[in-house]
């Protein structure tokens, strides 16, 4: 079953599949939304409000979308590389070219540790 993020403003209505979100980026009181196909939207809503919308609309959004520092919510499904010394996060959406995000070292380190811990958990089997 597809899950969607619905963003409503005074002038707009947008319904986006969670799988199609590459990342969301804070830009002062605005949020830039980048889709896997390279389409970008900008909203006059701050990233904290978007995070609240995700929590209210999608119960398990935390499993795929993760907040990284003050500036990003990323879809961890598309992470290709984390480079701590260069403060670089490389995202690779399917059928598209990689996107490089510059992220402060501490949030990047937390993300790396979180992904490492998740990688060590045994896979859930449906029996």
PDB file of C-alpha atoms in Angstrom:
ATOM      1  CA  UNK A   1       0.000   0.000   0.000  1.00  0.00           C
ATOM      2  CA  UNK A   2       1.406   3.365  -1.015  1.00  0.00           C
ATOM      3  CA  UNK A   3       1.671   6.038   1.649  1.00  0.00           C
ATOM      4  CA  UNK A   4       1.405   9.725   0.847  1.00  0.00           C
ATOM      5  CA  UNK A   5       2.421  13.057   2.312  1.00  0.00           C
ATOM      6  CA  UNK A   6      -0.276  15.654   1.744  1.00  0.00           C
ATOM      7  CA  UNK A   7       0.786  19.294   1.861  1.00  0.00           C
ATOM      8  CA  UNK A   8      -1.945  21.918   1.850  1.00  0.00           C
ATOM      9  CA  UNK A   9      -1.357  25.649   1.784  1.00  0.00           C
ATOM     10  CA  UNK A  10      -3.728  28.487   1.057  1.00  0.00           C
ATOM     11  CA  UNK A  11      -2.976  28.240  -2.666  1.00  0.00           C
ATOM     12  CA  UNK A  12      -1.750  24.679  -3.175  1.00  0.00           C
ATOM     13  CA  UNK A  13      -2.541  21.040  -2.601  1.00  0.00           C
ATOM     14  CA  UNK A  14       0.164  18.428  -3.151  1.00  0.00           C
ATOM     15  CA  UNK A  15      -0.069  14.655  -2.690  1.00  0.00           C
ATOM     16  CA  UNK A  16       3.278  12.861  -2.875  1.00  0.00           C
ATOM     17  CA  UNK A  17       4.163   9.191  -2.496  1.00  0.00           C
ATOM     18  CA  UNK A  18       6.642   8.770   0.354  1.00  0.00           C
ATOM     19  CA  UNK A  19       8.756   6.534  -1.919  1.00  0.00           C
ATOM     20  CA  UNK A  20       9.111   9.445  -4.366  1.00  0.00           C
ATOM     21  CA  UNK A  21      10.621  11.804  -1.768  1.00  0.00           C
ATOM     22  CA  UNK A  22      14.399  12.038  -2.017  1.00  0.00           C
ATOM     23  CA  UNK A  23      14.844  14.728   0.647  1.00  0.00           C
ATOM     24  CA  UNK A  24      13.376  17.861   2.201  1.00  0.00           C
ATOM     25  CA  UNK A  25      15.665  20.807   2.922  1.00  0.00           C
ATOM     26  CA  UNK A  26      15.114  23.741   5.261  1.00  0.00           C
ATOM     27  CA  UNK A  27      15.555  27.216   3.788  1.00  0.00           C
ATOM     28  CA  UNK A  28      14.637  29.640   6.591  1.00  0.00           C
ATOM     29  CA  UNK A  29      10.809  29.655   6.738  1.00  0.00           C
ATOM     30  CA  UNK A  30      10.577  27.639   3.538  1.00  0.00           C
ATOM     31  CA  UNK A  31      11.080  23.971   2.766  1.00  0.00           C
ATOM     32  CA  UNK A  32      12.425  22.615  -0.503  1.00  0.00           C
ATOM     33  CA  UNK A  33      11.119  19.197  -1.460  1.00  0.00           C
ATOM     34  CA  UNK A  34      13.196  17.188  -3.936  1.00  0.00           C
ATOM     35  CA  UNK A  35      11.587  14.181  -5.599  1.00  0.00           C
ATOM     36  CA  UNK A  36      13.514  11.197  -6.945  1.00  0.00           C
ATOM     37  CA  UNK A  37      12.688  12.279 -10.526  1.00  0.00           C
ATOM     38  CA  UNK A  38      14.461  15.616  -9.955  1.00  0.00           C
ATOM     39  CA  UNK A  39      11.264  17.667  -9.591  1.00  0.00           C
ATOM     40  CA  UNK A  40      11.519  20.295  -6.865  1.00  0.00           C
ATOM     41  CA  UNK A  41       8.820  22.130  -4.914  1.00  0.00           C
ATOM     42  CA  UNK A  42       9.189  24.972  -2.421  1.00  0.00           C
ATOM     43  CA  UNK A  43       6.669  25.663   0.324  1.00  0.00           C
ATOM     44  CA  UNK A  44       6.215  28.508   2.793  1.00  0.00           C
ATOM     45  CA  UNK A  45       6.221  25.947   5.606  1.00  0.00           C
ATOM     46  CA  UNK A  46       9.221  25.325   7.861  1.00  0.00           C
ATOM     47  CA  UNK A  47      10.831  21.897   8.161  1.00  0.00           C
ATOM     48  CA  UNK A  48       9.519  21.366  11.698  1.00  0.00           C
ATOM     49  CA  UNK A  49       5.923  21.708  10.460  1.00  0.00           C
ATOM     50  CA  UNK A  50       6.636  19.259   7.641  1.00  0.00           C
ATOM     51  CA  UNK A  51       8.039  16.821  10.206  1.00  0.00           C
ATOM     52  CA  UNK A  52       4.807  17.172  12.241  1.00  0.00           C
ATOM     53  CA  UNK A  53       2.744  16.532   9.089  1.00  0.00           C
ATOM     54  CA  UNK A  54       4.732  13.357   8.424  1.00  0.00           C
ATOM     55  CA  UNK A  55       4.214  12.121  11.984  1.00  0.00           C
ATOM     56  CA  UNK A  56       0.463  12.855  11.875  1.00  0.00           C
ATOM     57  CA  UNK A  57      -0.207  11.505   8.388  1.00  0.00           C
ATOM     58  CA  UNK A  58       2.100   8.506   8.213  1.00  0.00           C
ATOM     59  CA  UNK A  59       2.451   6.308  11.257  1.00  0.00           C
ATOM     60  CA  UNK A  60       5.658   4.585  10.184  1.00  0.00           C
ATOM     61  CA  UNK A  61       7.251   7.482   8.275  1.00  0.00           C
ATOM     62  CA  UNK A  62      10.186   7.286  10.692  1.00  0.00           C
ATOM     63  CA  UNK A  63      11.108   3.935   9.179  1.00  0.00           C
ATOM     64  CA  UNK A  64      11.970   5.503   5.819  1.00  0.00           C
ATOM     65  CA  UNK A  65      12.301   9.266   6.371  1.00  0.00           C
ATOM     66  CA  UNK A  66      14.789  10.502   8.926  1.00  0.00           C
ATOM     67  CA  UNK A  67      15.677  13.978  10.187  1.00  0.00           C
ATOM     68  CA  UNK A  68      19.347  14.814   9.759  1.00  0.00           C
ATOM     69  CA  UNK A  69      20.323  17.895  11.747  1.00  0.00           C
ATOM     70  CA  UNK A  70      18.390  21.131  11.432  1.00  0.00           C
ATOM     71  CA  UNK A  71      18.341  21.267   7.657  1.00  0.00           C
ATOM     72  CA  UNK A  72      17.280  17.925   6.181  1.00  0.00           C
ATOM     73  CA  UNK A  73      14.759  15.127   6.257  1.00  0.00           C
ATOM     74  CA  UNK A  74      16.045  12.411   3.955  1.00  0.00           C
ATOM     75  CA  UNK A  75      14.732   9.161   2.550  1.00  0.00           C
ATOM     76  CA  UNK A  76      17.312   6.725   3.860  1.00  0.00           C
ATOM     77  CA  UNK A  77      16.366   4.251   1.143  1.00  0.00           C
ATOM     78  CA  UNK A  78      18.410   6.350  -1.329  1.00  0.00           C
ATOM     79  CA  UNK A  79      21.603   6.868   0.704  1.00  0.00           C
ATOM     80  CA  UNK A  80      24.634   5.805  -1.298  1.00  0.00           C
ATOM     81  CA  UNK A  81      27.517   7.224   0.769  1.00  0.00           C
ATOM     82  CA  UNK A  82      28.226   9.069   4.002  1.00  0.00           C
ATOM     83  CA  UNK A  83      31.609  10.795   4.105  1.00  0.00           C
ATOM     84  CA  UNK A  84      32.273  12.311   7.543  1.00  0.00           C
ATOM     85  CA  UNK A  85      35.565  14.135   6.797  1.00  0.00           C
ATOM     86  CA  UNK A  86      34.010  15.903   3.782  1.00  0.00           C
ATOM     87  CA  UNK A  87      30.618  16.336   5.520  1.00  0.00           C
ATOM     88  CA  UNK A  88      29.016  14.800   2.463  1.00  0.00           C
ATOM     89  CA  UNK A  89      25.879  12.714   2.044  1.00  0.00           C
ATOM     90  CA  UNK A  90      25.432  11.193  -1.393  1.00  0.00           C
ATOM     91  CA  UNK A  91      21.873  10.270  -2.411  1.00  0.00           C
ATOM     92  CA  UNK A  92      21.187   8.056  -5.428  1.00  0.00           C
ATOM     93  CA  UNK A  93      17.602   7.868  -6.658  1.00  0.00           C
ATOM     94  CA  UNK A  94      16.848   5.076  -9.146  1.00  0.00           C
ATOM     95  CA  UNK A  95      17.392   5.998 -12.784  1.00  0.00           C
ATOM     96  CA  UNK A  96      18.792   9.420 -11.915  1.00  0.00           C
ATOM     97  CA  UNK A  97      22.119  11.025 -11.189  1.00  0.00           C
ATOM     98  CA  UNK A  98      23.471  11.253  -7.642  1.00  0.00           C
ATOM     99  CA  UNK A  99      22.714  14.283  -5.444  1.00  0.00           C
ATOM    100  CA  UNK A 100      25.300  15.521  -2.988  1.00  0.00           C
ATOM    101  CA  UNK A 101      24.152  17.148   0.251  1.00  0.00           C
ATOM    102  CA  UNK A 102      26.501  19.017   2.557  1.00  0.00           C
ATOM    103  CA  UNK A 103      25.575  18.147   6.139  1.00  0.00           C
ATOM    104  CA  UNK A 104      27.311  19.197   9.395  1.00  0.00           C
ATOM    105  CA  UNK A 105      29.582  16.512  10.830  1.00  0.00           C
ATOM    106  CA  UNK A 106      27.657  15.746  14.055  1.00  0.00           C
ATOM    107  CA  UNK A 107      24.250  15.023  12.450  1.00  0.00           C
ATOM    108  CA  UNK A 108      26.025  13.001   9.763  1.00  0.00           C
ATOM    109  CA  UNK A 109      27.825  10.978  12.430  1.00  0.00           C
ATOM    110  CA  UNK A 110      24.503  10.276  14.201  1.00  0.00           C
ATOM    111  CA  UNK A 111      22.965   9.173  10.884  1.00  0.00           C
ATOM    112  CA  UNK A 112      25.900   6.864  10.172  1.00  0.00           C
ATOM    113  CA  UNK A 113      25.658   5.270  13.627  1.00  0.00           C
ATOM    114  CA  UNK A 114      21.878   4.854  13.292  1.00  0.00           C
ATOM    115  CA  UNK A 115      22.236   3.128   9.926  1.00  0.00           C
ATOM    116  CA  UNK A 116      25.024   0.905  11.253  1.00  0.00           C
ATOM    117  CA  UNK A 117      22.830  -0.193  14.183  1.00  0.00           C
ATOM    118  CA  UNK A 118      19.882  -0.867  11.869  1.00  0.00           C
ATOM    119  CA  UNK A 119      22.150  -2.886   9.599  1.00  0.00           C
ATOM    120  CA  UNK A 120      23.101  -5.167  12.488  1.00  0.00           C
ATOM    121  CA  UNK A 121      19.514  -6.006  13.449  1.00  0.00           C
ATOM    122  CA  UNK A 122      18.315  -9.388  12.196  1.00  0.00           C
ATOM    123  CA  UNK A 123      15.797  -9.291   9.356  1.00  0.00           C
ATOM    124  CA  UNK A 124      12.180  -9.788  10.380  1.00  0.00           C
ATOM    125  CA  UNK A 125      10.703 -12.887   8.811  1.00  0.00           C
ATOM    126  CA  UNK A 126       7.027 -13.448   8.167  1.00  0.00           C
ATOM    127  CA  UNK A 127       6.163 -16.970   9.282  1.00  0.00           C
TER     128      UNK A 127
END
